[in-house]
Amino acid sequence: MNVWAIDKDIPLKLLLLELVHRYGENTLALNNQEQHFKAIELCAVNEPDISAYIYTFGQNAGRYGIDLKYPISMHNIVGENENLTLDQIIEIISTHLFS
């Protein structure tokens, strides 16, 4: 994934760079259907039914929000994790997608 070629907000690109650095180039898949400039949806390559929707819109500068998606939609966690730091987002992604 060429992070700089993706038309997304700079904080999202920084997050993607950190995730590629930690987990490798071909570990995560980016949902290309997400068109919002300030949002991305990620999943582990081998488990597309579990994903994380990360966004910077509606957040303080340099902060992120994240929704956690599961195969059974009633288990999704939406709107509960907002104004988080980069480290907090990475911790949630690590637990959600790699545990």
CSV table of N, CA, C and O in Angstrom, one decimal:
chain,number,residue,atom,x,y,z
A,1,MET,N,0.8,-1.2,0.0
A,1,MET,CA,0.0,0.0,0.0
A,1,MET,C,0.9,1.2,0.0
A,1,MET,O,1.7,1.4,0.9
A,2,ASN,N,0.7,2.1,-1.0
A,2,ASN,CA,1.4,3.3,-1.0
A,2,ASN,C,0.6,4.4,-0.3
A,2,ASN,O,-0.3,5.0,-0.9
A,3,VAL,N,0.9,4.6,0.9
A,3,VAL,CA,0.1,5.5,1.8
A,3,VAL,C,0.0,6.9,1.2
A,3,VAL,O,-1.1,7.5,1.3
A,4,TRP,N,1.1,7.4,0.7
A,4,TRP,CA,1.1,8.8,0.2
A,4,TRP,C,0.2,9.0,-1.1
A,4,TRP,O,-0.2,10.1,-1.4
A,5,ALA,N,-0.1,7.9,-1.8
A,5,ALA,CA,-0.9,8.0,-3.0
A,5,ALA,C,-2.4,8.0,-2.7
A,5,ALA,O,-3.2,8.3,-3.5
A,6,ILE,N,-2.7,7.6,-1.4
A,6,ILE,CA,-4.1,7.6,-1.0
A,6,ILE,C,-4.6,9.0,-0.8
A,6,ILE,O,-4.0,9.8,-0.1
A,7,ASP,N,-5.8,9.3,-1.3
A,7,ASP,CA,-6.4,10.6,-1.1
A,7,ASP,C,-7.1,10.7,0.2
A,7,ASP,O,-8.4,10.6,0.3
A,8,LYS,N,-6.4,10.8,1.3
A,8,LYS,CA,-7.0,10.9,2.7
A,8,LYS,C,-6.3,12.0,3.5
A,8,LYS,O,-5.2,12.4,3.2
A,9,ASP,N,-6.9,12.3,4.6
A,9,ASP,CA,-6.4,13.3,5.5
A,9,ASP,C,-5.0,12.9,6.0
A,9,ASP,O,-4.8,11.7,6.2
A,10,ILE,N,-4.1,13.8,6.3
A,10,ILE,CA,-2.8,13.6,6.7
A,10,ILE,C,-2.8,12.7,8.0
A,10,ILE,O,-2.0,11.8,8.1
A,11,PRO,N,-3.6,13.0,9.1
A,11,PRO,CA,-3.5,12.1,10.3
A,11,PRO,C,-3.8,10.7,9.9
A,11,PRO,O,-3.3,9.8,10.6
A,12,LEU,N,-4.7,10.4,9.0
A,12,LEU,CA,-5.0,9.0,8.6
A,12,LEU,C,-3.8,8.4,7.9
A,12,LEU,O,-3.5,7.2,8.1
A,13,LYS,N,-3.1,9.2,7.1
A,13,LYS,CA,-1.9,8.7,6.4
A,13,LYS,C,-0.8,8.3,7.5
A,13,LYS,O,-0.2,7.3,7.4
A,14,LEU,N,-0.7,9.2,8.5
A,14,LEU,CA,0.3,8.9,9.6
A,14,LEU,C,-0.1,7.6,10.3
A,14,LEU,O,0.8,6.8,10.6
A,15,LEU,N,-1.4,7.4,10.6
A,15,LEU,CA,-1.8,6.2,11.2
A,15,LEU,C,-1.5,5.0,10.3
A,15,LEU,O,-0.9,4.0,10.8
A,16,LEU,N,-1.8,5.1,9.0
A,16,LEU,CA,-1.5,4.0,8.1
A,16,LEU,C,0.0,3.7,8.1
A,16,LEU,O,0.4,2.5,8.0
A,17,LEU,N,0.8,4.7,8.0
A,17,LEU,CA,2.3,4.5,8.0
A,17,LEU,C,2.7,3.8,9.3
A,17,LEU,O,3.6,2.8,9.2
A,18,GLU,N,2.2,4.1,10.4
A,18,GLU,CA,2.6,3.5,11.7
A,18,GLU,C,2.1,2.0,11.7
A,18,GLU,O,2.8,1.1,12.1
A,19,LEU,N,0.9,1.8,11.2
A,19,LEU,CA,0.4,0.4,11.1
A,19,LEU,C,1.2,-0.5,10.2
A,19,LEU,O,1.6,-1.6,10.5
A,20,VAL,N,1.6,0.1,9.0
A,20,VAL,CA,2.5,-0.7,8.1
A,20,VAL,C,3.8,-0.9,8.7
A,20,VAL,O,4.4,-2.0,8.6
A,21,HIS,N,4.4,0.0,9.4
A,21,HIS,CA,5.6,-0.1,10.1
A,21,HIS,C,5.6,-1.3,11.2
A,21,HIS,O,6.5,-2.1,11.3
A,22,ARG,N,4.5,-1.3,11.9
A,22,ARG,CA,4.3,-2.3,13.0
A,22,ARG,C,4.0,-3.7,12.5
A,22,ARG,O,4.4,-4.7,13.0
A,23,TYR,N,3.1,-3.8,11.5
A,23,TYR,CA,2.5,-5.1,11.1
A,23,TYR,C,2.9,-5.6,9.7
A,23,TYR,O,2.6,-6.7,9.4
A,24,GLY,N,3.6,-4.7,9.0
A,24,GLY,CA,4.0,-5.2,7.6
A,24,GLY,C,3.2,-4.6,6.5
A,24,GLY,O,2.0,-4.2,6.7
A,25,GLU,N,3.7,-4.7,5.3
A,25,GLU,CA,3.1,-4.1,4.1
A,25,GLU,C,1.8,-4.8,3.7
A,25,GLU,O,0.9,-4.2,3.3
A,26,ASN,N,1.7,-6.1,3.8
A,26,ASN,CA,0.5,-6.8,3.3
A,26,ASN,C,-0.3,-7.5,4.4
A,26,ASN,O,-0.9,-8.5,4.2
A,27,THR,N,-0.5,-6.8,5.5
A,27,THR,CA,-1.2,-7.4,6.7
A,27,THR,C,-2.6,-6.8,6.7
A,27,THR,O,-3.5,-7.5,7.1
A,28,LEU,N,-2.8,-5.6,6.3
A,28,LEU,CA,-4.1,-4.9,6.4
A,28,LEU,C,-4.6,-4.6,5.0
A,28,LEU,O,-3.8,-4.3,4.1
A,29,ALA,N,-5.9,-4.6,4.9
A,29,ALA,CA,-6.6,-4.2,3.6
A,29,ALA,C,-7.4,-3.0,3.9
A,29,ALA,O,-8.0,-2.8,4.9
A,30,LEU,N,-7.4,-2.1,2.9
A,30,LEU,CA,-8.1,-0.9,3.0
A,30,LEU,C,-9.4,-1.0,2.1
A,30,LEU,O,-9.3,-1.4,1.0
A,31,ASN,N,-10.5,-0.7,2.7
A,31,ASN,CA,-11.8,-0.7,1.9
A,31,ASN,C,-11.8,0.5,1.0
A,31,ASN,O,-11.9,1.6,1.4
A,32,ASN,N,-11.7,0.2,-0.3
A,32,ASN,CA,-11.6,1.3,-1.3
A,32,ASN,C,-13.0,1.9,-1.5
A,32,ASN,O,-13.0,2.9,-2.3
A,33,GLN,N,-14.0,1.4,-1.0
A,33,GLN,CA,-15.4,2.0,-1.2
A,33,GLN,C,-15.6,3.2,-0.3
A,33,GLN,O,-16.5,3.9,-0.5
A,34,GLU,N,-14.8,3.3,0.7
A,34,GLU,CA,-15.0,4.5,1.6
A,34,GLU,C,-14.4,5.7,1.0
A,34,GLU,O,-13.3,5.9,0.7
A,35,GLN,N,-15.4,6.6,0.6
A,35,GLN,CA,-15.0,7.8,-0.2
A,35,GLN,C,-14.8,9.1,0.7
A,35,GLN,O,-14.3,10.0,0.1
A,36,HIS,N,-15.1,9.1,1.9
A,36,HIS,CA,-14.9,10.3,2.8
A,36,HIS,C,-13.4,10.5,2.9
A,36,HIS,O,-12.6,9.6,3.3
A,37,PHE,N,-13.0,11.8,2.7
A,37,PHE,CA,-11.6,12.2,2.8
A,37,PHE,C,-11.0,12.0,4.2
A,37,PHE,O,-9.8,11.7,4.4
A,38,LYS,N,-11.8,12.1,5.2
A,38,LYS,CA,-11.4,12.0,6.6
A,38,LYS,C,-11.8,10.7,7.2
A,38,LYS,O,-12.0,10.6,8.4
A,39,ALA,N,-11.9,9.6,6.5
A,39,ALA,CA,-12.2,8.3,7.0
A,39,ALA,C,-11.6,7.2,6.2
A,39,ALA,O,-11.5,7.3,5.0
A,40,ILE,N,-11.3,6.1,6.9
A,40,ILE,CA,-10.8,4.8,6.3
A,40,ILE,C,-11.5,3.7,7.0
A,40,ILE,O,-11.9,3.8,8.1
A,41,GLU,N,-11.6,2.6,6.3
A,41,GLU,CA,-12.0,1.3,6.9
A,41,GLU,C,-11.0,0.3,6.6
A,41,GLU,O,-10.6,0.1,5.5
A,42,LEU,N,-10.5,-0.4,7.7
A,42,LEU,CA,-9.4,-1.3,7.6
A,42,LEU,C,-9.9,-2.7,8.1
A,42,LEU,O,-10.7,-2.8,9.0
A,43,CYS,N,-9.3,-3.7,7.6
A,43,CYS,CA,-9.5,-5.1,8.1
A,43,CYS,C,-8.2,-5.8,7.9
A,43,CYS,O,-7.3,-5.4,7.1
A,44,ALA,N,-8.0,-6.9,8.7
A,44,ALA,CA,-6.9,-7.8,8.5
A,44,ALA,C,-7.1,-8.5,7.1
A,44,ALA,O,-8.3,-8.9,6.8
A,45,VAL,N,-6.1,-8.7,6.4
A,45,VAL,CA,-6.2,-9.4,5.1
A,45,VAL,C,-6.9,-10.7,5.1
A,45,VAL,O,-7.8,-11.0,4.3
A,46,ASN,N,-6.7,-11.5,6.2
A,46,ASN,CA,-7.2,-12.8,6.3
A,46,ASN,C,-8.6,-12.8,7.0
A,46,ASN,O,-9.2,-13.9,7.2
A,47,GLU,N,-9.1,-11.7,7.5
A,47,GLU,CA,-10.4,-11.6,8.2
A,47,GLU,C,-11.2,-10.4,7.8
A,47,GLU,O,-11.3,-9.5,8.6
A,48,PRO,N,-11.7,-10.4,6.6
A,48,PRO,CA,-12.4,-9.2,6.1
A,48,PRO,C,-13.8,-8.9,6.9
A,48,PRO,O,-14.3,-7.8,6.7
A,49,ASP,N,-14.3,-9.8,7.6
A,49,ASP,CA,-15.6,-9.6,8.3
A,49,ASP,C,-15.4,-8.8,9.6
A,49,ASP,O,-16.4,-8.4,10.1
A,50,ILE,N,-14.2,-8.6,10.0
A,50,ILE,CA,-13.9,-7.8,11.2
A,50,ILE,C,-13.1,-6.6,10.8
A,50,ILE,O,-12.1,-6.7,10.2
A,51,SER,N,-13.7,-5.4,11.0
A,51,SER,CA,-13.0,-4.2,10.5
A,51,SER,C,-13.1,-3.1,11.5
A,51,SER,O,-13.8,-3.1,12.5
A,52,ALA,N,-12.3,-2.0,11.2
A,52,ALA,CA,-12.3,-0.8,12.0
A,52,ALA,C,-12.5,0.4,11.1
A,52,ALA,O,-11.8,0.5,10.0
A,53,TYR,N,-13.5,1.2,11.4
A,53,TYR,CA,-13.8,2.4,10.6
A,53,TYR,C,-13.2,3.6,11.4
A,53,TYR,O,-13.6,3.9,12.6
A,54,ILE,N,-12.1,4.2,10.9
A,54,ILE,CA,-11.4,5.2,11.6
A,54,ILE,C,-11.6,6.6,10.9
A,54,ILE,O,-11.6,6.6,9.7
A,55,TYR,N,-11.9,7.6,11.7
A,55,TYR,CA,-12.2,8.9,11.1
A,55,TYR,C,-11.6,10.0,11.9
A,55,TYR,O,-11.4,9.9,13.1
A,56,THR,N,-11.4,11.1,11.2
A,56,THR,CA,-11.0,12.3,11.9
A,56,THR,C,-12.0,13.5,11.9
A,56,THR,O,-11.8,14.5,12.5
A,57,PHE,N,-13.1,13.3,11.1
A,57,PHE,CA,-14.1,14.3,11.1
A,57,PHE,C,-14.8,14.4,12.4
A,57,PHE,O,-15.0,13.3,13.0
A,58,GLY,N,-15.2,15.6,12.9
A,58,GLY,CA,-15.8,15.7,14.1
A,58,GLY,C,-15.0,15.5,15.3
A,58,GLY,O,-15.5,15.4,16.5
A,59,GLN,N,-13.6,15.4,15.1
A,59,GLN,CA,-12.7,15.2,16.2
A,59,GLN,C,-11.8,16.4,16.4
A,59,GLN,O,-11.7,17.3,15.5
A,60,ASN,N,-11.3,16.6,17.6
A,60,ASN,CA,-10.3,17.6,17.8
A,60,ASN,C,-9.1,17.4,16.9
A,60,ASN,O,-8.8,16.3,16.5
A,61,ALA,N,-8.3,18.4,16.7
A,61,ALA,CA,-7.1,18.3,15.8
A,61,ALA,C,-6.2,17.2,16.3
A,61,ALA,O,-5.9,17.2,17.5
A,62,GLY,N,-5.7,16.4,15.4
A,62,GLY,CA,-4.8,15.3,15.8
A,62,GLY,C,-5.4,14.2,16.5
A,62,GLY,O,-4.7,13.3,17.1
A,63,ARG,N,-6.7,14.1,16.6
A,63,ARG,CA,-7.5,13.1,17.3
A,63,ARG,C,-8.3,12.2,16.3
A,63,ARG,O,-8.6,12.7,15.2
A,64,TYR,N,-8.7,11.0,16.8
A,64,TYR,CA,-9.4,10.1,15.9
A,64,TYR,C,-10.6,9.5,16.6
A,64,TYR,O,-10.6,9.5,17.8
A,65,GLY,N,-11.5,9.1,15.8
A,65,GLY,CA,-12.7,8.3,16.3
A,65,GLY,C,-12.6,6.9,15.6
A,65,GLY,O,-12.0,6.8,14.5
A,66,ILE,N,-13.1,5.9,16.2
A,66,ILE,CA,-13.1,4.6,15.6
A,66,ILE,C,-14.4,3.8,16.0
A,66,ILE,O,-14.8,3.8,17.1
A,67,ASP,N,-14.9,3.2,14.9
A,67,ASP,CA,-16.0,2.3,15.1
A,67,ASP,C,-15.5,0.9,14.8
A,67,ASP,O,-14.8,0.7,13.9
A,68,LEU,N,-15.9,-0.1,15.6
A,68,LEU,CA,-15.5,-1.5,15.5
A,68,LEU,C,-16.6,-2.3,14.9
A,68,LEU,O,-17.7,-2.3,15.4
A,69,LYS,N,-16.3,-3.0,13.8
A,69,LYS,CA,-17.4,-3.8,13.1
A,69,LYS,C,-17.1,-5.3,13.2
A,69,LYS,O,-15.9,-5.7,13.1
A,70,TYR,N,-18.2,-6.0,13.4
A,70,TYR,CA,-18.1,-7.5,13.6
A,70,TYR,C,-19.0,-8.1,12.6
A,70,TYR,O,-19.9,-7.5,12.0
A,71,PRO,N,-18.9,-9.4,12.4
A,71,PRO,CA,-19.7,-10.1,11.4
A,71,PRO,C,-21.2,-10.0,11.7
A,71,PRO,O,-22.1,-10.0,10.9
A,72,ILE,N,-21.5,-10.0,13.0
A,72,ILE,CA,-22.9,-9.8,13.4
A,72,ILE,C,-23.1,-8.3,13.8
A,72,ILE,O,-22.5,-7.9,14.8
A,73,SER,N,-23.8,-7.6,13.0
A,73,SER,CA,-23.9,-6.1,13.1
A,73,SER,C,-24.4,-5.6,14.5
A,73,SER,O,-24.0,-4.6,15.0
A,74,MET,N,-25.2,-6.4,15.2
A,74,MET,CA,-25.7,-6.0,16.5
A,74,MET,C,-24.5,-5.9,17.5
A,74,MET,O,-24.7,-5.3,18.6
A,75,HIS,N,-23.4,-6.5,17.2
A,75,HIS,CA,-22.2,-6.4,18.1
A,75,HIS,C,-21.3,-5.3,17.8
A,75,HIS,O,-20.3,-5.1,18.5
A,76,ASN,N,-21.6,-4.5,16.7
A,76,ASN,CA,-20.7,-3.4,16.4
A,76,ASN,C,-20.7,-2.4,17.5
A,76,ASN,O,-21.7,-2.2,18.2
A,77,ILE,N,-19.5,-1.7,17.6
A,77,ILE,CA,-19.4,-0.7,18.6
A,77,ILE,C,-19.2,0.6,17.8
A,77,ILE,O,-18.2,0.9,17.1
A,78,VAL,N,-20.2,1.5,17.8
A,78,VAL,CA,-20.3,2.7,17.0
A,78,VAL,C,-20.4,3.9,17.9
A,78,VAL,O,-21.3,4.0,18.8
A,79,GLY,N,-19.6,4.9,17.7
A,79,GLY,CA,-19.7,6.2,18.4
A,79,GLY,C,-19.3,6.3,19.8
A,79,GLY,O,-19.5,7.3,20.5
A,80,GLU,N,-18.6,5.2,20.3
A,80,GLU,CA,-18.2,5.2,21.7
A,80,GLU,C,-16.7,5.5,21.9
A,80,GLU,O,-16.3,5.8,23.0
A,81,ASN,N,-15.9,5.5,20.8
A,81,ASN,CA,-14.5,5.8,20.9
A,81,ASN,C,-14.1,7.0,20.1
A,81,ASN,O,-13.9,6.9,18.9
A,82,GLU,N,-14.1,8.2,20.7
A,82,GLU,CA,-13.9,9.4,20.0
A,82,GLU,C,-12.8,10.3,20.7
A,82,GLU,O,-12.5,10.1,21.9
A,83,ASN,N,-12.2,11.2,19.9
A,83,ASN,CA,-11.2,12.1,20.4
A,83,ASN,C,-10.0,11.3,21.0
A,83,ASN,O,-9.5,11.7,22.1
A,84,LEU,N,-9.6,10.3,20.4
A,84,LEU,CA,-8.5,9.4,20.9
A,84,LEU,C,-7.2,9.8,20.2
A,84,LEU,O,-7.1,10.3,19.1
A,85,THR,N,-6.1,9.6,20.9
A,85,THR,CA,-4.8,9.9,20.4
A,85,THR,C,-4.3,8.8,19.4
A,85,THR,O,-5.0,7.7,19.4
A,86,LEU,N,-3.3,9.0,18.7
A,86,LEU,CA,-2.7,8.0,17.8
A,86,LEU,C,-2.4,6.7,18.5
A,86,LEU,O,-2.8,5.6,18.1
A,87,ASP,N,-1.8,6.8,19.7
A,87,ASP,CA,-1.4,5.6,20.4
A,87,ASP,C,-2.7,4.9,20.9
A,87,ASP,O,-2.7,3.6,20.9
A,88,GLN,N,-3.7,5.6,21.3
A,88,GLN,CA,-4.9,4.9,21.7
A,88,GLN,C,-5.6,4.2,20.5
A,88,GLN,O,-6.1,3.0,20.7
A,89,ILE,N,-5.6,4.8,19.4
A,89,ILE,CA,-6.2,4.2,18.2
A,89,ILE,C,-5.4,2.9,17.8
A,89,ILE,O,-6.0,1.9,17.5
A,90,ILE,N,-4.1,3.0,17.8
A,90,ILE,CA,-3.3,1.9,17.5
A,90,ILE,C,-3.5,0.7,18.4
A,90,ILE,O,-3.6,-0.4,18.0
A,91,GLU,N,-3.7,1.0,19.7
A,91,GLU,CA,-3.9,0.0,20.7
A,91,GLU,C,-5.3,-0.7,20.4
A,91,GLU,O,-5.4,-1.9,20.4
A,92,ILE,N,-6.3,0.1,20.1
A,92,ILE,CA,-7.6,-0.5,19.8
A,92,ILE,C,-7.6,-1.3,18.5
A,92,ILE,O,-8.1,-2.4,18.5
A,93,ILE,N,-6.9,-0.8,17.5
A,93,ILE,CA,-6.8,-1.6,16.2
A,93,ILE,C,-6.0,-2.9,16.5
A,93,ILE,O,-6.4,-3.9,16.0
A,94,SER,N,-5.0,-2.8,17.2
A,94,SER,CA,-4.2,-4.0,17.5
A,94,SER,C,-5.0,-5.1,18.2
A,94,SER,O,-5.0,-6.3,17.9
A,95,THR,N,-5.8,-4.7,19.2
A,95,THR,CA,-6.7,-5.6,19.9
A,95,THR,C,-7.8,-6.1,19.0
A,95,THR,O,-8.1,-7.3,19.0
A,96,HIS,N,-8.4,-5.2,18.3
A,96,HIS,CA,-9.6,-5.6,17.5
A,96,HIS,C,-9.2,-6.5,16.3
A,96,HIS,O,-9.9,-7.5,16.0
A,97,LEU,N,-8.2,-6.1,15.6
A,97,LEU,CA,-7.8,-6.8,14.3
A,97,LEU,C,-6.8,-7.9,14.5
A,97,LEU,O,-6.7,-8.8,13.6
A,98,PHE,N,-6.0,-7.9,15.5
A,98,PHE,CA,-4.9,-8.9,15.6
A,98,PHE,C,-4.9,-9.7,16.9
A,98,PHE,O,-4.0,-10.4,17.1
A,99,SER,N,-6.0,-9.7,17.6
A,99,SER,CA,-6.1,-10.6,18.8
A,99,SER,C,-6.9,-11.8,18.6
A,99,SER,O,-7.8,-11.8,17.8
